[in-house]
CSV table of C-alpha atoms and ligand atoms in Angstrom, one decimal:
chain,number,residue,atom,x,y,z
W,1,MET,CA,84.8,138.8,-91.1
W,2,SER,CA,87.9,136.7,-91.0
W,3,SER,CA,88.2,133.6,-88.9
W,4,PRO,CA,90.6,134.0,-85.9
W,5,GLU,CA,94.1,132.9,-86.8
W,6,LYS,CA,96.1,130.6,-84.7
W,7,ILE,CA,99.1,132.0,-83.1
W,8,ILE,CA,102.2,130.0,-83.9
W,9,HIS,CA,104.9,130.1,-81.2
W,10,THR,CA,108.4,129.5,-82.5
W,11,TYR,CA,111.4,128.3,-80.5
W,12,HIS,CA,115.0,128.3,-81.3
W,13,CYS,CA,118.0,126.1,-80.3
W,14,ILE,CA,120.4,128.0,-78.0
W,15,CYS,CA,122.5,128.4,-81.2
W,16,THR,CA,119.6,130.5,-82.6
W,17,GLN,CA,118.6,127.9,-85.2
W,18,LEU,CA,114.7,127.7,-85.5
W,19,VAL,CA,113.8,124.2,-84.4
W,20,LEU,CA,110.1,124.2,-83.3
W,21,ALA,CA,106.9,125.8,-84.4
W,22,THR,CA,103.7,125.0,-82.3
W,23,THR,CA,100.3,126.4,-81.6
W,24,THR,CA,100.7,125.4,-78.0
W,25,PRO,CA,103.2,127.5,-76.0
W,26,LEU,CA,105.8,125.4,-74.2
W,27,SER,CA,104.8,127.2,-70.9
W,28,THR,CA,101.5,125.3,-71.0
W,29,LEU,CA,103.0,121.8,-71.6
W,30,LYS,CA,103.1,119.3,-68.9
W,31,PRO,CA,106.5,118.3,-67.6
W,32,ARG,CA,107.5,114.6,-67.5
W,33,THR,CA,107.7,113.4,-63.9
W,34,SER,CA,111.0,111.5,-64.4
W,35,ASP,CA,113.2,114.2,-65.9
W,36,SER,CA,110.9,117.3,-66.2
W,37,SER,CA,111.3,117.4,-70.0
W,38,LEU,CA,108.2,118.9,-71.6
W,39,ILE,CA,105.7,116.6,-73.2
W,40,LEU,CA,104.9,117.8,-76.7
W,41,PRO,CA,102.3,115.7,-78.6
W,42,LEU,CA,103.0,115.7,-82.4
W,43,PRO,CA,99.5,115.8,-84.0
W,44,ASP,CA,98.3,113.7,-86.8
W,45,LEU,CA,98.2,116.3,-89.5
W,46,SER,CA,95.4,114.4,-91.3
W,47,ALA,CA,93.1,114.8,-88.3
W,48,THR,CA,91.2,117.9,-87.2
W,49,THR,CA,92.9,119.3,-84.1
W,50,ASN,CA,93.5,122.6,-82.4
W,51,HIS,CA,97.1,121.7,-81.7
W,52,TYR,CA,99.8,121.8,-84.3
W,53,ALA,CA,103.5,121.3,-83.7
W,54,LEU,CA,106.4,120.8,-86.0
W,55,LEU,CA,110.1,120.2,-85.3
W,56,THR,CA,112.2,121.7,-88.1
W,57,ASN,CA,115.9,121.8,-88.8
W,58,THR,CA,116.4,118.8,-86.6
W,59,THR,CA,117.7,115.4,-87.4
W,60,LEU,CA,116.3,112.4,-85.6
W,61,ASP,CA,118.6,109.6,-84.5
W,62,THR,CA,118.1,106.4,-86.5
W,63,ALA,CA,119.2,104.3,-83.6
W,64,PRO,CA,118.1,104.7,-80.0
W,65,THR,CA,120.5,105.7,-77.2
W,66,ILE,CA,120.1,103.7,-74.0
W,67,ILE,CA,119.8,106.0,-71.0
W,68,ARG,CA,120.4,104.7,-67.5
W,69,LEU,CA,117.8,105.8,-65.0
W,70,GLU,CA,117.5,105.3,-61.2
W,71,ASP,CA,114.9,102.6,-61.7
W,72,GLY,CA,116.1,101.0,-64.9
W,73,PHE,CA,116.8,102.3,-68.4
W,74,GLU,CA,115.0,103.6,-71.4
W,75,LYS,CA,115.7,103.9,-75.1
W,76,ARG,CA,115.6,107.4,-76.5
W,77,TYR,CA,115.8,108.7,-80.0
W,78,PHE,CA,117.3,112.1,-79.9
W,79,HIS,CA,116.2,115.0,-82.1
W,80,LYS,CA,119.4,117.0,-82.8
W,81,CYS,CA,119.8,120.5,-84.1
W,82,ASN,CA,121.1,120.5,-87.6
W,83,ARG,CA,123.3,123.4,-86.9
W,84,CYS,CA,125.1,122.6,-83.6
W,85,ASP,CA,124.2,119.0,-83.0
W,86,LEU,CA,122.6,119.7,-79.6
W,87,SER,CA,119.8,117.4,-78.6
W,88,VAL,CA,116.7,119.5,-78.2
W,89,GLY,CA,114.4,116.6,-77.4
W,90,TYR,CA,113.8,112.9,-77.7
W,91,SER,CA,111.2,110.3,-78.5
W,92,LEU,CA,110.9,107.0,-76.8
W,93,ASP,CA,111.1,103.5,-78.1
W,94,LYS,CA,107.7,101.7,-78.3
W,95,SER,CA,109.1,99.0,-76.0
W,96,GLN,CA,109.0,101.5,-73.1
W,97,SER,CA,105.2,101.5,-73.0
W,98,GLU,CA,103.7,98.9,-75.3
W,99,ASP,CA,104.6,95.9,-77.3
W,100,GLY,CA,106.4,96.5,-80.6
W,101,LYS,CA,109.6,97.8,-81.9
W,102,GLY,CA,110.7,101.2,-83.3
W,103,MET,CA,110.1,104.7,-82.2
W,104,LYS,CA,106.9,106.1,-80.7
W,105,GLY,CA,106.6,109.0,-83.1
W,106,GLU,CA,103.6,110.8,-81.7
W,107,VAL,CA,105.2,112.4,-78.7
W,108,VAL,CA,108.4,114.4,-78.3
W,109,PHE,CA,109.9,115.2,-74.9
W,110,LEU,CA,111.6,118.6,-75.1
W,111,LEU,CA,114.7,119.0,-73.0
W,112,GLN,CA,114.5,122.0,-70.7
W,113,GLY,CA,117.1,124.6,-71.2
W,114,GLY,CA,117.8,123.6,-74.8
W,115,LEU,CA,115.1,125.9,-76.4
W,116,VAL,CA,114.7,129.6,-76.4
W,117,GLY,CA,111.4,131.4,-77.4
W,118,THR,CA,111.8,133.8,-80.2
W,119,GLU,CA,110.6,136.6,-78.0
W,120,ASN,CA,113.1,135.8,-75.3
W,121,MET,CA,115.9,135.6,-77.9
W,122,LYS,CA,115.0,139.0,-79.2
W,123,ALA,CA,114.9,140.4,-75.6
W,124,ALA,CA,118.3,138.8,-74.9
W,125,LYS,CA,119.7,140.5,-78.0
W,126,ASP,CA,118.3,143.8,-77.0
W,127,MET,CA,119.8,143.4,-73.5
W,128,GLU,CA,123.2,142.7,-75.0
W,129,GLY,CA,122.8,146.0,-76.9
W,130,GLU,CA,122.0,147.8,-73.7
W,131,ILE,CA,125.0,146.4,-71.9
W,132,GLY,CA,127.2,147.3,-74.8
W,133,ARG,CA,126.0,150.9,-74.8
W,134,VAL,CA,126.3,151.3,-71.1
W,135,GLY,CA,129.8,149.9,-71.2
W,136,VAL,CA,131.0,152.4,-73.9
W,137,LYS,CA,131.7,156.0,-72.8
W,138,GLY,CA,131.3,158.9,-75.0
J,201,LIG,ZN1,121.6,124.4,-82.4
């Protein structure tokens, strides 16, 4: 008898770089009300949890970018793909929700449209192959 293994869902930047591995599929994450980015908690790896998530091949901004919103502004630290420099998500400054300075590291907001599931990426590649074959006669 082996213990059931966790399924790791992997996601790629639109440039195909692998940027996220998580046990919680993005389709089950709650969207943020303000900009509909997906709220991904980054677990404390020293704690026992059923949820694991890891951003990989990304670089986190060392300084926040101030984003203007309809009802004010917020400071965001962007997580950028190492390969193409696209922002795949962001974390907020602590001053947005509590006293203190620096980044709130425990939550990442994933930008919709920036990430592609590995399965979807494979499907898209297969589709390209199909289109290519249909287009060529002989
Ligand atoms: Zn990229």
